[in-house]
Coordinates of N, CA, C and O in Angstrom, one line a residue:
M117 N 12.7 9.3 28.9 CA 11.7 8.5 29.5 C 12.0 7.0 29.2 O 11.7 6.5 28.1
K118 N 12.7 6.4 30.2 CA 13.1 5.0 30.0 C 12.1 4.0 30.2 O 12.0 3.0 29.5
T119 N 11.2 4.2 31.2 CA 10.3 3.1 31.7 C 8.9 3.7 31.8 O 8.7 4.7 32.5
I120 N 7.9 3.0 31.2 CA 6.5 3.4 31.3 C 5.8 2.2 31.9 O 5.9 1.1 31.4
V121 N 5.0 2.4 32.9 CA 4.1 1.4 33.5 C 2.7 1.7 33.0 O 2.2 2.8 33.2
A122 N 2.2 0.7 32.2 CA 0.9 0.9 31.6 C -0.1 -0.1 32.3 O 0.1 -1.3 32.3
L123 N -1.1 0.5 33.0 CA -2.1 -0.3 33.7 C -3.2 -0.7 32.8 O -3.8 0.2 32.2
V124 N -3.6 -1.9 32.7 CA -4.7 -2.4 31.8 C -5.7 -3.2 32.6 O -5.3 -3.9 33.6
D125 N -6.9 -3.2 32.2 CA -8.0 -4.0 32.8 C -8.8 -4.8 31.9 O -9.8 -5.4 32.3
F126 N -8.4 -4.9 30.6 CA -9.0 -5.7 29.6 C -10.4 -5.2 29.1 O -11.1 -5.8 28.4
S127 N -10.7 -4.0 29.5 CA -11.9 -3.3 29.0 C -11.5 -2.7 27.6 O -10.4 -2.8 27.1
D128 N -12.5 -2.1 27.0 CA -12.2 -1.4 25.7 C -11.1 -0.4 25.8 O -10.5 0.0 24.9
L129 N -11.0 0.2 27.0 CA -10.0 1.2 27.2 C -8.5 0.6 27.1 O -7.6 1.4 26.8
T130 N -8.4 -0.6 27.3 CA -7.0 -1.3 27.2 C -6.3 -1.0 25.9 O -5.2 -0.6 25.9
F131 N -7.1 -1.0 24.8 CA -6.4 -0.8 23.5 C -6.0 0.6 23.3 O -5.0 0.9 22.7
K132 N -6.7 1.6 23.9 CA -6.3 3.0 23.9 C -5.1 3.2 24.7 O -4.2 3.9 24.3
I133 N -5.0 2.5 25.8 CA -3.8 2.6 26.7 C -2.6 2.1 25.9 O -1.5 2.7 25.9
L134 N -2.7 0.9 25.3 CA -1.6 0.3 24.6 C -1.2 1.1 23.4 O 0.0 1.2 23.1
K135 N -2.2 1.7 22.7 CA -1.8 2.6 21.6 C -1.0 3.7 22.0 O 0.0 4.1 21.4
Q136 N -1.4 4.3 23.1 CA -0.6 5.5 23.7 C 0.8 5.0 24.1 O 1.8 5.7 23.9
A137 N 0.8 3.9 24.8 CA 2.1 3.3 25.2 C 3.0 3.1 24.0 O 4.2 3.4 24.1
H138 N 2.5 2.6 22.9 CA 3.2 2.3 21.7 C 3.8 3.6 21.2 O 5.0 3.7 20.8
K139 N 3.0 4.6 21.1 CA 3.4 5.9 20.6 C 4.6 6.5 21.4 O 5.6 7.0 20.9
L140 N 4.4 6.5 22.7 CA 5.4 7.0 23.6 C 6.7 6.2 23.6 O 7.8 6.8 23.6
A141 N 6.5 4.9 23.6 CA 7.7 4.0 23.6 C 8.6 4.3 22.3 O 9.8 4.3 22.4
H142 N 7.9 4.4 21.2 CA 8.6 4.7 19.9 C 9.3 6.0 19.9 O 10.4 6.2 19.5
A143 N 8.6 7.0 20.5 CA 9.1 8.4 20.5 C 10.3 8.5 21.4 O 11.3 9.2 21.1
F144 N 10.3 7.8 22.5 CA 11.4 7.9 23.5 C 12.3 6.7 23.7 O 13.2 6.7 24.5
G145 N 12.0 5.7 23.0 CA 12.8 4.4 23.1 C 12.6 3.8 24.5 O 13.5 3.3 25.1
S146 N 11.3 3.9 25.0 CA 11.0 3.4 26.3 C 10.7 1.9 26.4 O 10.3 1.3 25.4
H147 N 10.9 1.4 27.6 CA 10.5 0.0 27.9 C 9.2 0.1 28.6 O 8.9 1.0 29.4
V148 N 8.2 -0.7 28.1 CA 6.8 -0.6 28.7 C 6.6 -1.9 29.5 O 6.8 -3.0 29.1
I149 N 6.1 -1.6 30.7 CA 5.7 -2.7 31.6 C 4.2 -2.7 31.7 O 3.6 -1.7 32.2
V150 N 3.6 -3.7 31.1 CA 2.1 -3.8 31.1 C 1.7 -4.5 32.3 O 2.0 -5.7 32.5
V151 N 0.9 -3.8 33.2 CA 0.5 -4.4 34.5 C -1.0 -4.6 34.5 O -1.8 -3.7 34.1
H152 N -1.4 -5.8 34.9 CA -2.8 -6.0 35.1 C -3.1 -6.5 36.5 O -2.3 -7.3 37.0
V153 N -4.1 -5.9 37.1 CA -4.5 -6.3 38.5 C -5.6 -7.3 38.4 O -6.6 -7.0 37.8
V154 N -5.4 -8.5 38.9 CA -6.4 -9.5 38.9 C -7.5 -9.1 39.9 O -7.2 -9.0 41.1
P155 N -8.7 -8.8 39.4 CA -9.7 -8.3 40.3 C -10.4 -9.4 41.0 O -10.4 -10.5 40.6
K156 N -11.0 -9.0 42.2 CA -11.9 -10.0 42.8 C -13.1 -10.0 42.0 O -13.5 -9.0 41.4
E157 N -13.8 -11.2 42.0 CA -15.0 -11.3 41.2 C -16.2 -11.1 42.0 O -16.3 -11.5 43.2
S158 N -17.2 -10.4 41.5 CA -18.4 -10.2 42.2 C -19.4 -11.4 42.0 O -19.5 -12.0 40.9
T159 N -20.0 -11.8 43.1 CA -20.9 -13.0 43.1 C -22.2 -12.6 43.9 O -22.1 -12.0 45.0
V160 N -23.3 -12.8 43.3 CA -24.6 -12.5 43.9 C -25.0 -13.7 44.8 O -25.0 -14.8 44.3
V161 N -25.2 -13.4 46.0 CA -25.6 -14.4 47.0 C -27.2 -14.4 47.1 O -27.7 -13.4 47.6
G162 N -27.8 -15.5 46.6 CA -29.3 -15.5 46.6 C -29.8 -16.0 48.0 O -29.7 -17.2 48.3
I163 N -30.3 -15.0 48.8 CA -30.8 -15.4 50.1 C -32.2 -14.8 50.3 O -32.6 -14.3 51.4
G164 N -33.0 -14.8 49.2 CA -34.3 -14.3 49.4 C -34.5 -12.9 48.7 O -33.8 -12.7 47.6
V165 N -35.2 -12.0 49.3 CA -35.5 -10.8 48.6 C -34.2 -9.9 48.5 O -34.0 -9.3 47.5
A166 N -33.5 -9.9 49.5 CA -32.2 -9.1 49.5 C -31.1 -10.1 49.1 O -30.8 -11.0 49.8
S167 N -30.5 -9.9 47.9 CA -29.4 -10.7 47.4 C -28.2 -9.9 47.3 O -28.0 -9.2 46.3
P168 N -27.4 -9.9 48.3 CA -26.2 -9.0 48.3 C -25.1 -9.5 47.3 O -25.1 -10.7 46.9
T169 N -24.3 -8.6 46.8 CA -23.2 -9.0 46.0 C -21.9 -9.0 46.8 O -21.6 -8.0 47.5
L170 N -21.2 -10.1 46.8 CA -20.0 -10.2 47.5 C -18.8 -10.4 46.6 O -19.0 -10.8 45.4
L171 N -17.6 -10.0 47.0 CA -16.4 -10.2 46.2 C -15.8 -11.5 46.6 O -15.6 -11.7 47.8
R172 N -15.3 -12.3 45.7 CA -14.6 -13.5 46.0 C -13.3 -13.5 45.3 O -13.1 -12.8 44.3
E173 N -12.4 -14.3 45.8 CA -11.1 -14.4 45.1 C -11.2 -15.1 43.8 O -12.1 -16.0 43.6
P174 N -10.5 -14.7 42.8 CA -10.6 -15.4 41.5 C -10.1 -16.8 41.6 O -9.2 -17.1 42.4
T175 N -10.6 -17.6 40.7 CA -10.1 -19.0 40.7 C -8.8 -19.1 39.9 O -8.4 -18.2 39.2
D176 N -8.1 -20.2 40.1 CA -6.8 -20.4 39.4 C -7.0 -20.3 37.9 O -6.2 -19.8 37.2
E177 N -8.2 -20.8 37.4 CA -8.5 -20.8 36.0 C -8.7 -19.4 35.5 O -8.2 -19.0 34.4
E178 N -9.4 -18.6 36.3 CA -9.6 -17.1 35.9 C -8.2 -16.4 35.9 O -8.0 -15.6 35.0
I179 N -7.4 -16.7 36.9 CA -6.0 -16.1 36.9 C -5.2 -16.5 35.7 O -4.6 -15.6 35.1
A180 N -5.3 -17.8 35.3 CA -4.5 -18.2 34.2 C -5.1 -17.6 32.9 O -4.3 -17.2 32.0
T181 N -6.4 -17.5 32.8 CA -7.0 -16.8 31.6 C -6.5 -15.4 31.5 O -6.1 -14.9 30.4
D182 N -6.5 -14.7 32.6 CA -6.1 -13.3 32.6 C -4.6 -13.2 32.2 O -4.2 -12.3 31.5
R183 N -3.8 -14.2 32.7 CA -2.4 -14.2 32.4 C -2.2 -14.3 30.9 O -1.3 -13.7 30.3
E184 N -2.9 -15.2 30.3 CA -2.8 -15.4 28.8 C -3.2 -14.1 28.0 O -2.5 -13.8 27.1
K185 N -4.2 -13.5 28.5 CA -4.6 -12.2 27.8 C -3.5 -11.2 28.0 O -3.2 -10.5 27.0
L186 N -2.9 -11.1 29.2 CA -1.9 -10.1 29.4 C -0.7 -10.4 28.6 O -0.1 -9.5 28.0
D187 N -0.3 -11.7 28.5 CA 0.9 -12.0 27.7 C 0.6 -11.7 26.2 O 1.5 -11.3 25.5
S188 N -0.6 -11.9 25.8 CA -1.0 -11.6 24.4 C -0.8 -10.1 24.1 O -0.3 -9.7 23.1
L189 N -1.2 -9.3 25.1 CA -1.1 -7.8 24.9 C 0.4 -7.5 24.8 O 0.8 -6.6 24.0
G190 N 1.2 -8.1 25.7 CA 2.6 -7.8 25.7 C 3.2 -8.2 24.4 O 4.1 -7.4 23.8
E191 N 2.9 -9.3 23.9 CA 3.4 -9.8 22.6 C 3.0 -8.9 21.4 O 3.8 -8.6 20.5
S192 N 1.8 -8.3 21.5 CA 1.4 -7.4 20.5 C 2.2 -6.1 20.4 O 2.6 -5.6 19.4
L193 N 2.6 -5.6 21.6 CA 3.6 -4.5 21.6 C 4.9 -4.9 21.1 O 5.6 -4.1 20.4
T194 N 5.4 -6.0 21.6 CA 6.7 -6.5 21.2 C 6.8 -6.7 19.7 O 7.8 -6.3 19.0
K195 N 5.7 -7.2 19.1 CA 5.7 -7.4 17.6 C 5.9 -6.1 16.9 O 6.4 -6.1 15.8
F196 N 5.5 -5.0 17.5 CA 5.6 -3.6 16.8 C 6.9 -2.9 17.3 O 7.0 -1.7 17.2
G197 N 7.9 -3.7 17.8 CA 9.2 -3.1 18.2 C 9.3 -2.5 19.5 O 10.3 -1.7 19.7
V198 N 8.4 -2.7 20.4 CA 8.5 -2.1 21.7 C 9.0 -3.1 22.7 O 8.5 -4.2 22.8
Q199 N 10.0 -2.7 23.5 CA 10.5 -3.6 24.5 C 9.5 -3.7 25.6 O 9.1 -2.6 26.2
T200 N 9.0 -4.9 25.9 CA 7.8 -5.0 26.8 C 8.0 -6.1 27.8 O 8.6 -7.2 27.5
T201 N 7.5 -5.9 29.0 CA 7.4 -6.8 30.0 C 6.0 -6.8 30.5 O 5.4 -5.8 30.5
T202 N 5.5 -8.0 31.0 CA 4.1 -8.0 31.6 C 4.2 -8.4 33.0 O 5.1 -9.1 33.4
K203 N 3.3 -7.9 33.8 CA 3.3 -8.2 35.2 C 1.8 -8.3 35.7 O 1.0 -7.5 35.4
Q204 N 1.5 -9.4 36.4 CA 0.2 -9.6 36.9 C 0.2 -9.4 38.4 O 1.1 -10.1 39.1
L205 N -0.6 -8.6 38.9 CA -0.7 -8.4 40.4 C -2.0 -9.0 40.9 O -3.1 -8.7 40.3
R206 N -1.9 -9.7 42.0 CA -3.1 -10.3 42.6 C -3.4 -9.5 43.9 O -2.5 -9.2 44.6
G207 N -4.7 -9.2 44.1 CA -5.1 -8.6 45.3 C -4.4 -7.2 45.4 O -4.1 -6.8 46.6
A208 N -4.1 -6.6 44.3 CA -3.4 -5.3 44.4 C -4.2 -4.2 44.9 O -5.4 -4.1 44.8
T209 N -3.5 -3.3 45.5 CA -4.1 -2.1 46.0 C -3.4 -0.9 45.3 O -2.4 -1.1 44.6
V210 N -3.8 0.3 45.6 CA -3.1 1.4 45.0 C -1.7 1.4 45.4 O -0.8 1.7 44.7
E211 N -1.5 1.1 46.7 CA -0.1 1.1 47.2 C 0.8 0.1 46.5 O 1.9 0.4 46.2
S212 N 0.3 -1.1 46.1 CA 1.1 -2.0 45.4 C 1.3 -1.6 43.9 O 2.4 -1.8 43.3
I213 N 0.4 -0.9 43.3 CA 0.6 -0.3 42.0 C 1.7 0.8 42.0 O 2.6 0.8 41.2
V214 N 1.6 1.6 43.0 CA 2.6 2.7 43.2 C 4.0 2.0 43.5 O 5.0 2.4 42.9
A215 N 4.0 0.9 44.3 CA 5.2 0.2 44.6 C 5.9 -0.3 43.3 O 7.1 -0.4 43.2
E216 N 5.0 -0.8 42.4 CA 5.5 -1.3 41.1 C 6.3 -0.2 40.3 O 7.3 -0.4 39.8
A217 N 5.7 1.0 40.3 CA 6.3 2.1 39.6 C 7.6 2.5 40.3 O 8.6 2.8 39.6
V218 N 7.6 2.4 41.6 CA 8.9 2.7 42.3 C 9.9 1.7 42.1 O 11.1 2.0 41.8
Q219 N 9.5 0.4 42.1 CA 10.5 -0.7 41.9 C 11.1 -0.6 40.6 O 12.3 -0.9 40.4
H220 N 10.4 -0.2 39.6 CA 10.9 -0.2 38.2 C 11.4 1.2 37.8 O 11.8 1.4 36.7
D221 N 11.5 2.1 38.8 CA 11.9 3.5 38.6 C 11.2 4.1 37.3 O 11.8 4.6 36.4
A222 N 9.9 3.9 37.3 CA 9.1 4.4 36.2 C 9.2 5.9 36.0 O 9.2 6.7 37.0
D223 N 9.2 6.3 34.8 CA 9.2 7.7 34.4 C 7.8 8.2 34.1 O 7.6 9.4 34.1
L224 N 6.9 7.2 33.9 CA 5.5 7.6 33.6 C 4.6 6.4 34.0 O 5.0 5.3 33.7
I225 N 3.4 6.7 34.5 CA 2.4 5.7 34.7 C 1.3 6.1 33.7 O 0.9 7.2 33.6
L226 N 0.9 5.1 32.9 CA -0.2 5.3 31.9 C -1.4 4.5 32.3 O -1.3 3.3 32.5
M227 N -2.5 5.2 32.5 CA -3.7 4.4 32.9 C -4.9 5.1 32.3 O -4.9 6.2 31.8
G228 N -6.1 4.5 32.5 CA -7.3 5.0 31.9 C -8.3 5.4 33.0 O -8.1 5.0 34.2
T229 N -9.3 6.1 32.6 CA -10.4 6.4 33.4 C -11.7 6.1 32.7 O -11.8 6.3 31.5
H230 N -12.6 5.5 33.4 CA -13.9 5.1 32.7 C -14.9 6.2 32.7 O -16.0 6.0 32.1
G231 N -14.6 7.3 33.3 CA -15.5 8.5 33.2 C -16.8 8.3 33.9 O -17.8 8.8 33.4
H232 N -16.8 7.7 35.1 CA -18.0 7.6 35.9 C -18.3 9.0 36.4 O -17.5 9.9 36.4
G233 N -19.6 9.2 36.8 CA -20.0 10.5 37.2 C -19.5 10.9 38.6 O -18.9 10.0 39.3
A234 N -19.7 12.1 39.0 CA -19.3 12.6 40.3 C -19.9 11.8 41.5 O -19.1 11.6 42.5
L235 N -21.1 11.5 41.4 CA -21.7 10.7 42.5 C -21.1 9.4 42.7 O -20.8 9.0 43.8
Y236 N -20.9 8.7 41.6 CA -20.2 7.4 41.7 C -18.8 7.5 42.3 O -18.4 6.8 43.2
N237 N -18.1 8.5 41.8 CA -16.7 8.8 42.3 C -16.7 9.1 43.8 O -15.9 8.7 44.6
F238 N -17.7 9.9 44.2 CA -17.8 10.3 45.6 C -18.1 9.0 46.5 O -17.5 8.8 47.5
L239 N -19.1 8.2 46.0 CA -19.5 7.0 46.8 C -18.4 5.9 46.8 O -18.2 5.3 47.8
V240 N -17.9 5.6 45.6 CA -17.0 4.5 45.4 C -15.6 4.9 45.4 O -14.7 4.1 45.9
G241 N -15.3 6.1 44.9 CA -13.9 6.5 44.7 C -13.3 5.9 43.4 O -14.0 5.1 42.8
T242 N -12.1 6.3 43.1 CA -11.5 5.7 41.9 C -10.0 5.4 42.2 O -9.4 6.1 42.9
A243 N -9.6 4.3 41.6 CA -8.2 4.0 41.7 C -7.3 5.1 41.0 O -6.2 5.4 41.4
T244 N -7.9 5.6 39.9 CA -7.1 6.7 39.2 C -6.8 7.8 40.1 O -5.7 8.3 40.1
T245 N -7.8 8.3 40.9 CA -7.6 9.4 41.8 C -6.5 9.1 42.8 O -5.6 9.9 43.1
E246 N -6.6 7.9 43.3 CA -5.6 7.5 44.4 C -4.2 7.4 43.8 O -3.2 7.7 44.4
V247 N -4.1 6.8 42.6 CA -2.8 6.7 42.0 C -2.2 8.1 41.7 O -1.0 8.4 42.0
L248 N -3.1 9.0 41.2 CA -2.6 10.4 41.0 C -2.1 11.0 42.3 O -1.1 11.7 42.3
K249 N -2.7 10.7 43.4 CA -2.3 11.3 44.7 C -0.9 10.8 45.2 O -0.2 11.5 45.8
H250 N -0.6 9.5 44.9 CA 0.5 8.8 45.5 C 1.6 8.5 44.5 O 2.6 7.9 44.9
A251 N 1.4 8.8 43.2 CA 2.4 8.3 42.2 C 3.8 9.0 42.4 O 3.8 10.2 42.7
P252 N 4.8 8.2 42.2 CA 6.2 8.8 42.3 C 6.7 9.5 41.0 O 7.8 9.9 41.0
C253 N 5.8 9.5 40.0 CA 6.2 10.1 38.7 C 4.9 10.6 38.0 O 3.8 10.4 38.5
P254 N 5.1 11.3 36.9 CA 3.9 11.8 36.2 C 2.9 10.6 35.8 O 3.4 9.5 35.6
V255 N 1.7 11.0 35.7 CA 0.6 10.0 35.4 C -0.1 10.6 34.2 O -0.6 11.7 34.2
L256 N -0.2 9.8 33.1 CA -1.0 10.2 31.9 C -2.3 9.4 31.9 O -2.3 8.1 32.0
I257 N -3.4 10.1 31.9 CA -4.7 9.5 32.0 C -5.3 9.4 30.6 O -5.4 10.5 29.9
V258 N -5.7 8.3 30.2 CA -6.4 8.1 28.9 C -7.9 8.0 29.1 O -8.3 7.1 29.9
P259 N -8.6 8.9 28.5 CA -10.1 8.9 28.8 C -10.8 7.7 28.0 O -10.3 7.3 27.0
S260 N -11.9 7.3 28.6 CA -12.6 6.2 27.9 C -13.3 6.6 26.6 O -13.4 5.8 25.7
T261 N -13.7 7.8 26.5 CA -14.3 8.3 25.3 C -13.7 9.6 24.9 O -13.3 10.4 25.7
A262 N -13.7 9.8 23.6 CA -13.1 11.0 23.0 C -14.2 12.1 23.2 O -15.4 11.9 23.0
R263 N -13.7 13.3 23.5 CA -14.7 14.4 23.6 C -15.0 14.9 22.1 O -14.1 14.9 21.3
D264 N -16.2 15.3 22.0 CA -16.6 15.9 20.7 C -16.0 17.3 20.6 O -16.0 18.1 21.6
A265 N -15.5 17.6 19.5 CA -14.8 18.9 19.3 C -15.8 20.0 19.0 O -16.9 19.8 18.5

């Protein structure tokens, strides 16, 4: 397993993903590519009783802040002896995430799931499900919470 693509979103799940990436990288001597998708930001538009939420493009400042966080995560893995590269994707889709894995000839995609319920997944869908369907390599899913034994 030469290359692992680890998808992070800066939630609490990020640290679990990086911990797993660290374990695998040490076990197999892998290179880890930490990928963050810069999300569109939700904005509530106040127009009276009905105030819809719209998605807007992130500002240059938000993108730069996310880049700093991503670089810091990469440095933390490097500090512990893992060969690491970071990659920031803007306006990414599942297709662009899969394309990253193909471009780097990834042997594994490592990502998390936030454990939303079935109704949420039915109505909104999940990036995890779509990556699983289209991934060119195995996908390891890190759950957001540990199950009680």
